């Protein structure tokens, strides 16, 4: 029985844990304030790699003096053997682009299952660098690409070649050597289907294969700069110092392409949020003591340093980050007072204090910090982040039952007035260029006739109005009668019924309205991935960093150490912590 | 011939249906049905290509009820493919089977009836047995698809049928929670009557192969589906 079943079957446990209501958790503004947690996929993956002692070996490193060529890594896990295959090619800087419409990249790479013959490698070499334009087989689990951060890349090589370490401060603002711009999986372009991945003994957890792909390209980029430096100056070059090396992650540029997933996979979103909320409830259920107060105090100090090292040109985000630093400072004072007075009230008191006084971003950072205090009870939740396919609708239900379900669970959707044009200002569409999802203005842009169905609130309202009319004519009607008469509502009825028993499936926002902030959708999903350093580059795309501070491949052998790399801080700072717990 | 994934097939087919004007719930379920058939070795793509000829007018069509009495409902599909209405038709018979020992839905004047097999898997959720049958006038064949409501896979049979002259373009769905609807199939030795058979074991093998090797689709069919699917894209000139 999984945790969700346990909660549903055991009201007493549910009552004890007291999960936050969806009305508090699921509004877009709060989801757009989330930080990574212990359960985020990168964190979970690193624990898995260490506990299972994954063996990662370089099988081929045919990289020339300038860093171009092919590399193949062999990965042995308890579940099988995999290959990470990478192609590094010269890219004219004038065509380097993070846009999804780009055609060429500095690096292109894929994660494959099993052994690879030379013929397999030839096929990969012909197709992987072409990305969306190529074709992959079902043995390929993921496909991705990355572009250099030219300034960091050249500066690091120069320093290493001169026998010096790069300045770790360079990686405060740009915490990586390369940025990925998409990591494909789940059957795209002929890749292995999700159904195959979810039964894979190694990569069954959500986005595990994708996150591992990012971890491996980080490994390559670190090896690549050391290799180029050595080729340039064999007598003076040095390797990266481990602490600096760990502080270098991988960047990612994410645009609106990520947004539809959150709407079209509501069961999965429910599970992710529910596990996160369960983890928080587990933490709040514990009683603080001197040890946990000290630990939280130390983490708050690190969080302040991390937030101070988070740089963005986006004025709104910069303001939010400054506010969080101030509020974290107030949190430190609060904790110090509790420590001095030995006034050990429960964590819930602190959370209520935060909700009354501090911003959403600080509240959610505090929640992430509290979850760090109890790894034993929270880590176990990571194996329950997948869901079964959605069930068909229950057509035997009475229409009156469906009406009541909408009124109780979708009151938020019914609260919008769609007669107001501003509530339908935007529409989502797929651009002809690589089918990238984009947002248009209904009154200004063409394409509203091909709108993507992300309009849950509006669809619920239209369905509700139609079923009320149907009930007026036929009070005893079943759902199937309604759908025979009004088939246009079939999709939303199925969604409502499927999510009726779930807490957190729907993001409570009108994604068409003037107040919609697409960036909040992106941050929500990226926080589950384990992103840090959110840096909005416009109101439609964001840069983040993955695996900054994470252990290196060479660190994985020590199964006795749990690396504490939450909220990474520049090496040498008083607040930096590389390992312990 | 290109190798494609199951996800890729479903997503592309759903976009093609969207471009053709199918409604949101119907197009998603129809795409799932095509994907289910193809994944289990039942030629979903080939059936889809046949269906495309019957679909352009389907955007605004829906089942029209002709008769209703107790456990029986009769609809007309107005000469359209069963693709868009297959979901609600199966829902209707399963829903009736909750209240009646034996429920029957008959859909007259519909095409591409072989696609109904892709919609029957939902009977497992209802734990209700369902039998779909139809006759083919031109080839003198009786088609049967039986889903026990307990197993993941149905059993399919195509038999020669001497009384083909009476065959029409209808599809009959029978569902029951109480009765075993397993049809009286000819013995394996009587091969002159059994033209085609697919059982759960065969479908399980096809599914395993589809997951490990992907699906193979003809260039012509895949290009046609992708071409239709491109109809959902907006050329916004922002590149």
Short mmCIF file of N, CA, C and O in Angstrom, two decimals, chain A residues 97-100 176 179-181 251-258 312 314 317 436-437 439 517-520 522-523 526 534-544:
data_model
loop_
_atom_site.label_atom_id
_atom_site.label_comp_id
_atom_site.label_asym_id
_atom_site.label_seq_id
_atom_site.Cartn_x
_atom_site.Cartn_y
_atom_site.Cartn_z
N UNK A 97 22.33 29.52 -29.66
CA UNK A 97 21.04 30.02 -29.17
C UNK A 97 20.42 29.02 -28.21
O UNK A 97 20.48 27.81 -28.43
N UNK A 98 19.83 29.55 -27.16
CA UNK A 98 19.12 28.70 -26.20
C UNK A 98 17.66 28.51 -26.59
O UNK A 98 16.94 27.78 -25.92
N UNK A 99 17.23 29.17 -27.67
CA UNK A 99 15.84 29.02 -28.08
C UNK A 99 15.59 27.58 -28.55
O UNK A 99 16.46 26.96 -29.14
N UNK A 100 14.37 27.12 -28.36
CA UNK A 100 14.05 25.76 -28.76
C UNK A 100 14.12 25.61 -30.28
O UNK A 100 14.27 24.51 -30.81
N UNK A 176 27.65 27.45 -13.90
CA UNK A 176 27.83 26.31 -14.79
C UNK A 176 28.75 26.67 -15.95
O UNK A 176 29.06 27.85 -16.17
N UNK A 179 24.74 25.17 -20.54
CA UNK A 179 23.29 25.18 -20.28
C UNK A 179 22.60 24.16 -21.19
O UNK A 179 22.87 24.15 -22.40
N UNK A 180 21.73 23.35 -20.64
CA UNK A 180 20.87 22.52 -21.48
C UNK A 180 19.65 23.36 -21.86
O UNK A 180 19.28 24.30 -21.16
N UNK A 181 19.04 23.02 -22.99
CA UNK A 181 17.85 23.78 -23.39
C UNK A 181 16.63 22.89 -23.54
O UNK A 181 15.53 23.39 -23.74
N UNK A 251 23.52 24.62 -16.21
CA UNK A 251 22.42 25.57 -16.38
C UNK A 251 21.29 24.98 -17.20
O UNK A 251 21.42 23.91 -17.81
N UNK A 252 20.18 25.65 -17.17
CA UNK A 252 19.05 25.23 -18.00
C UNK A 252 18.22 26.45 -18.34
O UNK A 252 17.96 27.29 -17.47
N UNK A 253 17.85 26.54 -19.59
CA UNK A 253 16.93 27.60 -20.02
C UNK A 253 15.59 26.94 -20.30
O UNK A 253 15.53 25.98 -21.06
N UNK A 254 14.56 27.43 -19.67
CA UNK A 254 13.24 26.82 -19.81
C UNK A 254 12.22 27.86 -20.21
O UNK A 254 12.12 28.91 -19.58
N UNK A 255 11.46 27.54 -21.24
CA UNK A 255 10.40 28.43 -21.69
C UNK A 255 9.04 27.83 -21.47
O UNK A 255 8.87 26.90 -20.66
N UNK A 256 8.07 28.32 -22.21
CA UNK A 256 6.69 27.92 -21.97
C UNK A 256 6.40 26.46 -22.31
O UNK A 256 5.35 25.94 -21.95
N UNK A 257 7.34 25.81 -22.99
CA UNK A 257 7.13 24.42 -23.36
C UNK A 257 6.85 23.52 -22.18
O UNK A 257 6.23 22.46 -22.32
N UNK A 258 7.31 23.93 -21.03
CA UNK A 258 7.12 23.11 -19.83
C UNK A 258 5.71 23.25 -19.24
O UNK A 258 5.25 22.39 -18.49
N UNK A 312 19.97 38.11 -10.25
CA UNK A 312 19.05 38.16 -11.40
C UNK A 312 18.87 39.61 -11.84
O UNK A 312 18.91 40.53 -11.02
N UNK A 314 16.11 40.45 -13.25
CA UNK A 314 14.67 40.66 -13.20
C UNK A 314 14.32 41.43 -11.91
O UNK A 314 14.56 40.93 -10.80
N UNK A 317 11.95 39.66 -9.34
CA UNK A 317 12.56 38.54 -8.65
C UNK A 317 13.65 39.03 -7.70
O UNK A 317 13.80 38.51 -6.58
N UNK A 436 6.49 24.53 -30.41
CA UNK A 436 6.71 25.14 -29.09
C UNK A 436 5.43 25.80 -28.59
O UNK A 436 4.82 26.62 -29.29
N UNK A 437 4.97 25.46 -27.37
CA UNK A 437 3.80 26.15 -26.82
C UNK A 437 4.10 27.63 -26.56
O UNK A 437 5.17 27.96 -26.06
N UNK A 439 2.15 31.74 -25.80
CA UNK A 439 1.00 32.45 -25.27
C UNK A 439 0.70 33.64 -26.17
O UNK A 439 1.58 34.46 -26.45
N UNK A 517 0.69 34.42 -14.59
CA UNK A 517 2.14 34.59 -14.70
C UNK A 517 2.74 33.24 -15.09
O UNK A 517 2.93 32.37 -14.24
N UNK A 518 3.04 33.07 -16.37
CA UNK A 518 3.55 31.76 -16.82
C UNK A 518 4.81 31.33 -16.08
O UNK A 518 5.05 30.14 -15.88
N UNK A 519 5.60 32.30 -15.64
CA UNK A 519 6.83 31.95 -14.93
C UNK A 519 6.56 31.12 -13.68
O UNK A 519 7.37 30.30 -13.27
N UNK A 520 5.41 31.37 -13.06
CA UNK A 520 5.07 30.60 -11.86
C UNK A 520 4.92 29.12 -12.17
O UNK A 520 5.28 28.25 -11.37
N UNK A 522 6.49 27.53 -14.56
CA UNK A 522 7.82 26.99 -14.81
C UNK A 522 8.54 26.73 -13.49
O UNK A 522 9.15 25.68 -13.29
N UNK A 523 8.46 27.69 -12.58
CA UNK A 523 9.18 27.52 -11.32
C UNK A 523 8.63 26.35 -10.52
O UNK A 523 9.38 25.63 -9.86
N UNK A 526 10.07 23.23 -12.08
CA UNK A 526 11.52 23.20 -11.89
C UNK A 526 11.91 22.93 -10.44
O UNK A 526 12.94 22.33 -10.17
N UNK A 534 16.72 30.72 -9.45
CA UNK A 534 15.75 31.11 -10.48
C UNK A 534 16.08 32.51 -11.00
O UNK A 534 16.16 33.45 -10.23
N UNK A 535 16.26 32.59 -12.27
CA UNK A 535 16.67 33.85 -12.89
C UNK A 535 15.78 34.13 -14.09
O UNK A 535 16.12 33.75 -15.23
N UNK A 536 14.63 34.78 -13.88
CA UNK A 536 13.74 35.06 -15.02
C UNK A 536 14.43 35.96 -16.03
O UNK A 536 15.01 36.98 -15.68
N UNK A 537 14.37 35.59 -17.30
CA UNK A 537 14.99 36.38 -18.36
C UNK A 537 13.96 37.20 -19.12
O UNK A 537 14.31 38.04 -19.95
N UNK A 538 12.69 36.89 -18.90
CA UNK A 538 11.58 37.67 -19.43
C UNK A 538 10.35 37.14 -18.69
O UNK A 538 10.49 36.36 -17.76
N UNK A 539 9.17 37.54 -19.12
CA UNK A 539 7.99 36.98 -18.46
C UNK A 539 7.63 35.62 -19.06
O UNK A 539 6.62 35.02 -18.70
N UNK A 540 8.47 35.09 -19.99
CA UNK A 540 8.16 33.83 -20.66
C UNK A 540 9.24 32.76 -20.52
O UNK A 540 9.06 31.65 -20.96
N UNK A 541 10.43 33.12 -20.02
CA UNK A 541 11.43 32.06 -19.84
C UNK A 541 12.37 32.38 -18.70
O UNK A 541 12.51 33.53 -18.29
N UNK A 542 13.00 31.33 -18.19
CA UNK A 542 13.79 31.44 -16.97
C UNK A 542 15.06 30.61 -17.11
O UNK A 542 15.07 29.59 -17.80
N UNK A 543 16.13 31.09 -16.46
CA UNK A 543 17.34 30.28 -16.36
C UNK A 543 17.47 29.78 -14.93
O UNK A 543 17.19 30.52 -13.98
N UNK A 544 17.89 28.56 -14.81
CA UNK A 544 18.09 27.98 -13.47
C UNK A 544 19.40 27.18 -13.49
O UNK A 544 20.02 27.01 -14.53
#
